[in-house]
Amino acid sequence: MNTIRTLPGKAGDARSKLLDAAVTLVRKQGFSATSVDQLCTMAGVTKGAFFHHFTSKDALGAAAADHWTATSSVLFMEADYNRHEDPLDRYLGYLDFREEIATGEVAEFTCYAGTSLQECYSSSDAIRDAAYRSITGHSARLAEDLDQAIAQYGAPQGVTGMSLGLYTQTALQGAFILAKGQGDAAPVHDAIAHLRRYILLLFNRDEKLAKKEPDQ
Amino acid sequence: MNTIRTLPGKAGDARSKLLDAAVTLVRKQGFSATSVDQLCTMAGVTKGAFFHHFTSKDALGAAAADHWTATSSVLFMEADYNRHEDPLDRYLGYLDFREEIATGEVAEFTCYAGTSLQECYSSSDAIRDAAYRSITGHSARLAEDLDQAIAQYGAPQGVTGMSLGLYTQTALQGAFILAKGQGDAAPVHDAIAHLRRYILLLFNRDEKLAKKEPDQ
DNA sequence: TACAACATACCAACTGGTCGGTATGTTGTA
DNA sequence: TACAACATACCGACCAGTTGGTATGTTGTA
């Protein structure tokens, strides 16, 4: 996808510095509210460098979505939860991992793809497509484990791995919005708790869930 | 909250026309990408009128969130699903209703509060607070039915009406983002199907869910 | 009930500043 | 010496917000 080959700290540095700056600033301020000058300042480059590497601000926004995809796919691919034998354990481990990394400032754990998709879906086809690809691609990787879990444990009619993978991202994206309202990661933890409970119930693995009886 | 008393079509019209324009344009383009001039053009008023009614663009954004709260709370309060005797049926009827109104252009069924919260949470305290209030307030009304359902049917430990109400909004907000990527309401329908399944499983009302056995 | 004093609701024109983008350098390296 | 990788200087368009004004109420008082 990305054919650029550069030595870190040398030539080509400006491009990746601008992409990093975009991910950081857009997650905090949104795309429109982030100016080209601001991106250049944070990246430590000039406007000339910006328009040397990107034909427009939109083009940077789309490239940053691909950059985000690449960065985060490495993060999740290398995480420990992938080592579990059981596909369901891998999925549950993914949820644990997402909880772990949801700490600190809100802008640091929210999603570039979701943020820019929300804001730019109608103004820039390139950004919308790249951001949506990021989310569906991530869902597809989850779907592999979930399909295996369905084959192994069964599931209600109509439930597919991809559908559950997309729903997982849906809940996480929504949780990021609530987190922005509240100012902390609590909504992410809450959403993951519900997701976990849903999955355990779906696969009849709910023996661990303490039940409360109806009131008399 | 709002002490303005005006006759429709006469004086004071400008204010509500601007609020309507804000809801429409911000849902389509986002807050930053919508200019004051554009809002005035759509509302059919001048910039003077704008700054007569609102101290700043941010102030309009916050007022539009309150306007959104008022508008949508009427919509849901008057809907038929509220007539169900059973609290769980009321909640399930709410989900059906949300599916019904998720049609047409994406910008027409997405949420002003979620959109502006995502974009403005760090740049405007007033917008963030008003938008977050809109979502939590809506959740709180759902929570009433859900608390009654929990009292009636029981639920796993740790599951509260408010937690489920917030989670419902979480899933819907996330679904709106996916819908923006895809260009239609399918992700909303998918998310609601999962929500419905989760609730039926939670309350042991899953007899209607067709089960698929594990592969041999 | 008449009228002065004031408030509200709006308008057209304008301002200083910022925006994305461009035109034209300079410089290091192969 | 040719070209990629930058830097500098600048442009016109657009931005949120201001100004000085008018038209149409509303209200207190004699």
XYZ file of N, CA and C in Angstrom, chain B:
648
model
N -35.523 27.411 31.202
C -34.230 27.545 30.527
C -34.270 28.629 29.471
N -35.322 28.559 28.649
C -35.453 29.534 27.570
C -36.676 30.400 27.821
N -36.441 31.686 28.068
C -37.544 32.564 28.464
C -38.148 33.290 27.278
N -37.630 33.013 26.094
C -38.114 33.715 24.912
C -39.521 33.248 24.538
N -40.419 34.214 24.409
C -41.792 33.899 24.017
C -42.109 34.648 22.741
N -42.293 33.945 21.691
C -42.523 34.622 20.419
C -43.599 33.908 19.618
N -44.206 34.644 18.736
C -45.191 34.055 17.831
C -44.468 33.436 16.645
N -44.835 32.226 16.250
C -44.153 31.605 15.115
C -44.405 32.411 13.850
N -43.366 32.550 13.029
C -43.502 33.292 11.785
C -43.303 34.778 11.970
N -43.239 35.200 13.224
C -42.999 36.622 13.460
C -41.652 36.817 14.137
N -41.567 37.800 14.989
C -40.296 38.078 15.656
C -39.833 36.869 16.482
N -38.509 36.664 16.552
C -37.970 35.535 17.285
C -37.806 34.314 16.419
N -38.323 34.393 15.228
C -38.214 33.318 14.263
C -36.766 32.961 13.967
N -35.937 33.989 13.882
C -34.555 33.803 13.465
C -33.839 32.798 14.358
N -34.069 32.906 15.647
C -33.393 32.025 16.589
C -33.661 30.555 16.306
N -34.923 30.197 16.208
C -35.239 28.779 16.009
C -34.869 28.309 14.602
N -34.934 29.219 13.634
C -34.494 28.843 12.294
C -32.999 28.545 12.276
N -32.235 29.333 13.048
C -30.797 29.094 13.136
C -30.501 27.773 13.842
N -31.291 27.466 14.871
C -31.091 26.201 15.583
C -31.388 25.015 14.666
N -32.471 25.118 13.909
C -32.794 24.048 12.955
C -31.700 23.890 11.904
N -31.222 25.032 11.405
C -30.156 24.992 10.401
C -28.904 24.338 10.973
N -28.599 24.646 12.227
C -27.414 24.075 12.868
C -27.532 22.558 12.955
N -28.675 22.074 13.395
C -28.870 20.624 13.509
C -28.674 19.954 12.148
N -29.253 20.544 11.127
C -29.161 19.958 9.779
C -27.735 19.997 9.231
N -27.121 21.183 9.282
C -25.803 21.341 8.656
C -24.698 20.642 9.437
N -24.744 20.711 10.756
C -23.684 20.092 11.558
C -23.729 18.574 11.420
N -24.927 18.011 11.328
C -24.996 16.561 11.151
C -24.412 16.144 9.805
N -24.511 17.007 8.811
C -24.002 16.644 7.491
C -22.511 16.944 7.351
N -22.086 18.109 7.868
C -20.728 18.588 7.586
C -19.814 18.625 8.798
N -20.381 18.512 9.972
C -19.598 18.746 11.175
C -19.673 20.198 11.584
N -19.243 20.489 12.808
C -19.386 21.835 13.369
C -18.379 22.815 12.775
N -17.108 22.458 12.788
C -16.075 23.378 12.278
C -16.276 23.686 10.809
N -16.683 22.681 10.047
C -16.818 22.864 8.604
C -18.064 23.666 8.239
N -18.900 23.940 9.214
C -20.101 24.747 8.957
C -19.836 26.184 9.379
N -19.929 27.118 8.432
C -19.622 28.512 8.753
C -20.878 29.248 9.198
N -20.657 30.329 9.909
C -21.763 31.169 10.366
C -22.550 31.695 9.167
N -21.844 32.068 8.108
C -22.523 32.561 6.905
C -23.456 31.497 6.323
N -22.967 30.258 6.298
C -23.760 29.159 5.760
C -25.023 28.945 6.602
N -24.844 29.009 7.909
C -25.995 28.859 8.810
C -27.018 29.969 8.554
N -26.521 31.194 8.399
C -27.417 32.328 8.155
C -28.153 32.180 6.826
N -27.428 31.739 5.813
C -28.057 31.547 4.498
C -29.184 30.527 4.587
N -28.895 29.376 5.217
C -29.931 28.334 5.310
C -31.121 28.817 6.152
N -30.828 29.569 7.200
C -31.910 30.052 8.063
C -32.637 31.244 7.445
N -32.043 31.845 6.422
C -32.655 33.013 5.792
C -32.573 34.262 6.649
N -31.498 34.377 7.423
C -31.303 35.575 8.249
C -29.906 36.135 8.001
N -29.622 37.261 8.580
C -28.308 37.882 8.385
C -27.406 37.604 9.581
N -26.156 37.948 9.399
C -25.175 37.740 10.452
C -25.515 38.572 11.692
N -26.075 39.733 11.467
C -26.482 40.561 12.591
C -27.468 39.837 13.489
N -28.432 39.162 12.846
C -29.411 38.398 13.621
C -28.733 37.272 14.389
N -27.778 36.631 13.728
C -27.061 35.531 14.381
C -26.454 35.991 15.711
N -25.667 37.077 15.625
C -24.948 37.514 16.825
C -25.821 38.341 17.765
N -27.017 38.636 17.325
C -27.985 39.183 18.276
C -28.481 38.076 19.214
N -28.701 36.891 18.671
C -29.274 35.792 19.454
C -28.224 34.935 20.146
N -27.027 34.861 19.567
C -25.993 33.999 20.138
C -24.699 34.787 20.265
N -24.065 34.655 21.419
C -22.839 35.422 21.661
C -21.688 34.946 20.790
N -21.729 33.700 20.352
C -20.645 33.155 19.532
C -21.158 31.946 18.779
N -20.341 31.444 17.869
C -20.699 30.232 17.135
C -20.804 29.055 18.107
N -19.880 28.993 19.075
C -19.942 27.945 20.086
C -21.258 27.978 20.860
N -21.687 29.181 21.203
C -22.942 29.318 21.957
C -24.111 28.747 21.166
N -24.119 28.988 19.860
C -25.158 28.383 19.015
C -25.057 26.858 19.043
N -23.836 26.345 18.963
C -23.634 24.895 18.983
C -24.201 24.265 20.245
N -23.989 24.937 21.367
C -24.509 24.420 22.642
C -26.036 24.534 22.690
N -26.558 25.681 22.251
C -28.013 25.874 22.234
C -28.679 24.859 21.307
N -28.007 24.535 20.202
C -28.562 23.557 19.263
C -28.623 22.168 19.895
N -27.681 21.886 20.797
C -27.720 20.594 21.497
C -28.948 20.529 22.409
N -29.228 21.621 23.110
C -30.438 21.674 23.946
C -31.694 21.575 23.079
N -31.655 22.264 21.944
C -32.762 22.207 20.986
C -32.976 20.766 20.508
N -31.883 20.084 20.235
C -31.927 18.684 19.814
C -32.542 17.811 20.916
N -32.126 18.045 22.137
C -32.673 17.299 23.273
C -34.182 17.462 23.341
N -34.629 18.717 23.246
C -36.064 18.998 23.339
C -36.837 18.337 22.197
N -36.321 18.493 20.982
C -36.981 17.938 19.801
C -37.105 16.419 19.889
N -35.991 15.759 20.209
C -36.004 14.303 20.168
C -36.748 13.717 21.364
N -36.724 14.412 22.485
C -37.441 13.864 23.646
C -38.942 13.837 23.378
N -39.451 14.813 22.657
C -40.864 14.797 22.260
C -41.134 13.615 21.332
N -40.245 13.444 20.358
C -40.406 12.342 19.391
C -40.539 10.988 20.093
N -39.654 10.746 21.066
C -39.665 9.433 21.725
C -40.776 9.326 22.760
N -41.098 10.436 23.385
C -42.145 10.414 24.412
C -43.501 10.089 23.794
N -43.725 10.583 22.587
C -45.043 10.422 21.960
C -45.173 9.121 21.165
N -44.092 8.370 21.054
C -44.128 7.150 20.239
C -44.973 6.065 20.907
N -45.522 5.193 20.073
C -46.478 4.186 20.534
C -45.899 3.160 21.502
N -44.607 2.865 21.354
C -44.042 1.763 22.145
C -44.155 1.977 23.649
N -44.348 3.241 24.032
C -44.469 3.547 25.464
C -45.741 2.962 26.084
N -46.695 2.548 25.255
C -47.981 2.074 25.776
C -47.930 0.633 26.285
N -46.879 -0.082 25.938
C -46.779 -1.470 26.407
C -46.828 -1.543 27.926
N -47.532 -2.547 28.422
C -47.611 -2.770 29.875
C -46.259 -3.203 30.424
N -45.663 -4.167 29.715
C -44.425 -4.784 30.184
C -43.228 -3.868 29.915
N -42.389 -3.610 30.941
C -41.240 -2.703 30.759
C -40.251 -3.220 29.722
N -40.085 -4.535 29.661
C -39.174 -5.111 28.671
C -39.722 -4.909 27.256
N -41.024 -5.033 27.099
C -41.644 -4.768 25.797
C -41.468 -3.310 25.395
N -41.496 -2.413 26.376
C -41.281 -1.003 26.067
C -39.864 -0.796 25.523
N -38.893 -1.429 26.189
C -37.507 -1.302 25.709
C -37.355 -1.896 24.312
N -37.900 -3.085 24.112
C -37.799 -3.717 22.791
C -38.536 -2.898 21.738
N -39.636 -2.274 22.150
C -40.369 -1.386 21.245
C -39.550 -0.157 20.890
N -38.775 0.322 21.857
C -37.857 1.436 21.583
C -36.856 1.053 20.504
N -36.302 -0.149 20.616
C -35.338 -0.601 19.599
C -36.005 -0.697 18.226
N -37.221 -1.239 18.184
C -37.953 -1.299 16.908
C -38.139 0.098 16.326
N -38.511 1.030 17.198
C -38.756 2.398 16.756
C -37.488 3.029 16.189
N -36.378 2.793 16.867
C -35.109 3.351 16.383
C -34.757 2.760 15.020
N -35.102 1.509 14.822
C -34.867 0.910 13.502
C -35.741 1.577 12.453
N -36.991 1.789 12.804
C -37.942 2.407 11.870
C -37.461 3.774 11.386
N -36.979 4.592 12.330
C -36.614 5.952 11.944
C -35.212 6.045 11.327
N -34.504 4.928 11.276
C -33.181 4.931 10.638
C -33.329 4.582 9.165
N -33.806 5.551 8.387
C -33.937 5.353 6.941
C -33.544 6.636 6.217
N -33.401 6.545 4.920
C -33.070 7.720 4.119
C -31.604 8.082 4.210
N -31.309 9.358 3.976
C -29.937 9.847 4.012
C -29.335 9.692 5.401
N -28.064 9.350 5.442
C -27.372 9.127 6.714
C -27.503 10.343 7.636
N -27.310 11.536 7.065
C -27.333 12.753 7.891
C -28.702 13.006 8.507
N -29.724 12.307 7.987
C -31.073 12.553 8.496
C -31.424 11.698 9.706
N -30.690 10.606 9.920
C -31.023 9.778 11.086
C -29.919 9.725 12.132
N -28.777 10.386 11.838
C -27.713 10.391 12.849
C -27.997 11.444 13.919
N -27.127 11.470 14.920
C -27.410 12.226 16.146
C -26.563 13.494 16.241
N -27.224 14.641 16.384
C -26.497 15.905 16.538
C -25.588 15.864 17.766
N -26.106 15.307 18.845
C -25.333 15.293 20.096
C -24.052 14.474 19.933
N -24.183 13.278 19.391
C -23.018 12.427 19.210
C -22.000 13.037 18.268
N -22.483 13.611 17.181
C -21.594 14.223 16.199
C -20.804 15.377 16.804
N -21.509 16.282 17.478
C -20.810 17.459 17.992
C -19.966 17.108 19.222
N -20.407 16.105 19.983
C -19.587 15.669 21.123
C -18.261 15.108 20.628
N -18.319 14.288 19.604
C -17.107 13.710 19.027
C -16.128 14.801 18.581
N -16.667 15.833 17.967
C -15.820 16.841 17.330
C -15.381 17.956 18.275
N -16.235 18.333 19.201
C -16.006 19.560 19.967
C -15.665 19.341 21.433
N -15.484 18.099 21.833
C -15.335 17.820 23.270
C -14.164 18.576 23.904
N -13.137 18.838 23.120
C -11.974 19.499 23.722
C -11.923 20.988 23.416
N -12.702 21.429 22.428
C -12.615 22.833 22.043
C -13.688 23.701 22.696
N -14.801 23.100 23.087
C -15.874 23.887 23.691
C -16.538 23.142 24.844
N -16.335 23.641 26.053
C -16.957 23.034 27.227
C -18.476 23.080 27.121
N -19.005 24.198 26.605
C -20.453 24.373 26.543
C -21.096 23.338 25.621
N -20.508 23.137 24.446
C -21.042 22.156 23.505
C -20.908 20.749 24.084
N -19.718 20.448 24.608
C -19.497 19.118 25.170
C -20.527 18.810 26.255
N -20.718 19.732 27.188
C -21.630 19.480 28.302
C -23.072 19.311 27.822
N -23.506 20.191 26.906
C -24.890 20.109 26.414
C -25.117 18.816 25.633
N -24.140 18.436 24.827
C -24.279 17.223 24.023
C -24.270 15.979 24.913
N -23.392 15.976 25.906
C -23.303 14.824 26.805
C -24.576 14.706 27.638
N -25.091 15.838 28.092
C -26.366 15.847 28.809
C -27.486 15.256 27.959
N -27.464 15.571 26.680
C -28.494 15.058 25.778
C -28.480 13.529 25.761
N -27.295 12.967 25.679
C -27.165 11.507 25.586
C -27.478 10.833 26.920
N -26.936 11.372 28.009
C -27.190 10.746 29.308
C -28.647 10.911 29.723
N -29.240 12.037 29.379
C -30.656 12.240 29.693
C -31.540 11.235 28.976
N -31.238 11.020 27.716
C -31.988 10.029 26.936
C -31.794 8.630 27.521
N -30.575 8.331 27.923
C -30.287 7.038 28.541
C -31.071 6.849 29.832
N -31.192 7.931 30.578
C -31.866 7.854 31.881
C -33.339 7.487 31.718
N -33.944 7.957 30.626
C -35.355 7.605 30.412
C -35.492 6.125 30.067
N -34.569 5.628 29.267
C -34.528 4.185 28.986
C -34.305 3.381 30.254
N -33.465 3.939 31.128
C -33.076 3.216 32.342
C -34.274 2.927 33.233
N -35.263 3.808 33.204
C -36.457 3.571 34.026
C -37.115 2.246 33.654
N -37.355 2.056 32.357
C -37.951 0.796 31.895
C -37.052 -0.390 32.216
N -35.772 -0.208 32.018
C -34.835 -1.308 32.213
C -34.732 -1.694 33.689
N -34.777 -0.716 34.569
C -34.766 -1.027 36.003
C -36.003 -1.837 36.399
N -37.132 -1.452 35.832
C -38.353 -2.219 36.101
C -38.239 -3.641 35.563
N -37.647 -3.772 34.394
C -37.467 -5.106 33.808
C -36.552 -5.959 34.679
N -35.509 -5.323 35.212
C -34.577 -6.060 36.077
C -35.288 -6.526 37.343
N -36.105 -5.636 37.921
C -36.844 -5.995 39.134
C -37.807 -7.150 38.851
N -38.354 -7.168 37.660
C -39.374 -8.157 37.304
C -38.767 -9.501 36.894
N -37.707 -9.456 36.126
C -37.170 -10.687 35.546
C -35.808 -11.090 36.094
N -35.171 -10.235 36.872
C -33.834 -10.528 37.356
C -32.799 -10.289 36.278
N -31.533 -10.201 36.684
C -30.450 -9.968 35.727
C -29.134 -10.331 36.390
N -28.097 -10.592 35.600
C -26.789 -10.890 36.188
C -26.312 -9.748 37.085
N -25.512 -10.114 38.082
C -24.948 -9.136 39.001
C -24.197 -8.039 38.248
N -24.384 -6.817 38.695
C -23.654 -5.705 38.096
C -24.398 -5.015 36.970
N -25.487 -5.635 36.491
C -26.251 -5.024 35.405
C -27.327 -4.102 35.979
N -27.231 -2.816 35.686
C -28.234 -1.850 36.148
C -28.963 -1.260 34.943
N -30.114 -0.640 35.216
C -30.875 -0.007 34.139
C -30.075 1.088 33.465
N -29.414 1.927 34.255
C -28.647 3.036 33.669
C -27.480 2.508 32.841
N -26.827 1.481 33.353
C -25.700 0.913 32.610
C -26.164 0.382 31.252
N -27.321 -0.284 31.237
C -27.861 -0.796 29.977
C -28.361 0.336 29.073
N -28.928 1.374 29.695
C -29.391 2.519 28.909
C -28.238 3.220 28.216
N -27.155 3.427 28.964
C -25.973 4.058 28.376
C -25.355 3.168 27.305
N -25.348 1.882 27.562
C -24.778 0.955 26.577
C -25.596 0.960 25.286
N -26.890 1.086 25.429
C -27.755 1.172 24.245
C -27.377 2.380 23.392
N -27.187 3.519 24.047
C -26.776 4.715 23.306
C -25.379 4.550 22.724
N -24.510 3.904 23.483
C -23.154 3.634 23.005
C -23.194 2.880 21.680
N -23.981 1.805 21.650
C -24.059 0.989 20.438
C -24.668 1.790 19.284
N -25.676 2.603 19.571
C -26.308 3.400 18.515
C -25.337 4.439 17.962
N -24.622 5.121 18.864
C -23.664 6.138 18.405
C -22.587 5.507 17.534
N -22.106 4.349 17.959
C -21.113 3.655 17.148
C -21.679 3.240 15.801
N -22.928 2.795 15.818
C -23.570 2.363 14.572
C -23.697 3.525 13.592
N -23.917 4.724 14.110
C -24.015 5.891 13.235
C -22.690 6.133 12.514
N -21.598 5.931 13.211
C -20.286 6.094 12.581
C -20.097 5.077 11.460
N -20.402 3.820 11.752
C -20.281 2.792 10.708
C -21.197 3.117 9.525
N -22.391 3.613 9.828
C -23.331 3.971 8.771
C -22.745 5.056 7.869
N -22.002 5.983 8.452
C -21.371 7.036 7.659
C -20.316 6.463 6.727
N -19.648 5.387 7.185
C -18.662 4.753 6.317
C -19.309 4.021 5.162
N -20.447 3.415 5.463
C -21.084 2.544 4.468
C -22.054 3.310 3.581
N -22.587 4.406 4.093
C -23.503 5.217 3.308
C -24.958 4.831 3.440
N -25.254 3.894 4.339
C -26.659 3.550 4.578
C -26.878 3.099 6.016
N -28.115 2.730 6.332
C -28.490 2.473 7.721
C -28.234 1.038 8.165
N -27.687 0.194 7.277
C -27.509 -1.218 7.623
C -26.778 -1.429 8.956
N -25.697 -0.703 9.239
C -25.009 -0.921 10.515
C -25.902 -0.634 11.729
N -26.849 0.282 11.564
C -27.770 0.568 12.665
C -28.683 -0.632 12.906
N -29.202 -1.209 11.829
C -30.060 -2.382 11.966
C -29.276 -3.552 12.573
N -28.043 -3.731 12.121
C -27.205 -4.812 12.662
C -26.965 -4.625 14.149
N -26.607 -3.413 14.541
C -26.318 -3.143 15.956
C -27.558 -3.390 16.809
N -28.718 -2.977 16.312
C -29.953 -3.163 17.071
C -30.291 -4.647 17.196
N -30.009 -5.422 16.145
C -30.235 -6.871 16.228
C -29.389 -7.480 17.340
N -28.142 -7.037 17.457
C -27.273 -7.554 18.528
C -27.762 -7.089 19.893
N -28.165 -5.827 19.978
C -28.684 -5.306 21.246
C -29.902 -6.114 21.695
N -30.799 -6.383 20.747
C -32.023 -7.127 21.052
C -31.677 -8.531 21.558
N -30.740 -9.148 20.870
C -30.324 -10.497 21.261
C -29.702 -10.495 22.660
N -28.890 -9.490 22.916
C -28.245 -9.369 24.238
C -29.280 -9.256 25.343
N -30.259 -8.391 25.120
C -31.292 -8.170 26.139
C -32.116 -9.433 26.361
N -32.477 -10.120 25.288
C -33.264 -11.350 25.419
C -32.472 -12.406 26.186
N -31.182 -12.497 25.925
C -30.345 -13.455 26.646
C -30.201 -13.055 28.109
N -30.018 -11.778 28.344
C -29.843 -11.264 29.702
C -31.047 -11.611 30.582
N -32.236 -11.476 30.012
C -33.456 -11.653 30.793
C -34.068 -13.039 30.596
N -33.262 -13.966 30.078
C -33.740 -15.342 29.868
C -35.012 -15.383 29.042
N -35.105 -14.479 28.070
C -36.265 -14.464 27.189
C -35.866 -14.916 25.782
N -34.858 -15.781 25.733
C -34.267 -16.108 24.446
C -34.907 -17.332 23.791
N -36.096 -17.710 24.257
C -36.728 -18.891 23.646
C -36.990 -18.696 22.157
N -37.093 -17.426 21.767
C -37.390 -17.158 20.352
C -36.149 -17.221 19.451
N -34.976 -17.242 20.055
C -33.754 -17.249 19.257
C -33.456 -18.659 18.745
N -33.473 -18.828 17.424
C -33.149 -20.132 16.831
C -31.672 -20.436 17.099
N -31.397 -21.620 17.587
C -30.016 -21.990 17.924
C -29.397 -22.860 16.854
N -28.151 -22.575 16.558
C -27.396 -23.403 15.619
C -26.393 -24.206 16.443
N -26.344 -25.534 16.218
C -25.459 -26.394 16.999
C -24.020 -26.289 16.503
N -23.049 -26.586 17.380
C -21.651 -26.592 16.941
C -21.439 -27.590 15.811
N -20.428 -27.322 14.960
C -20.079 -28.270 13.898
C -19.551 -29.557 14.508
N -19.739 -30.669 13.788
C -19.230 -31.964 14.301
C -17.806 -32.211 13.860
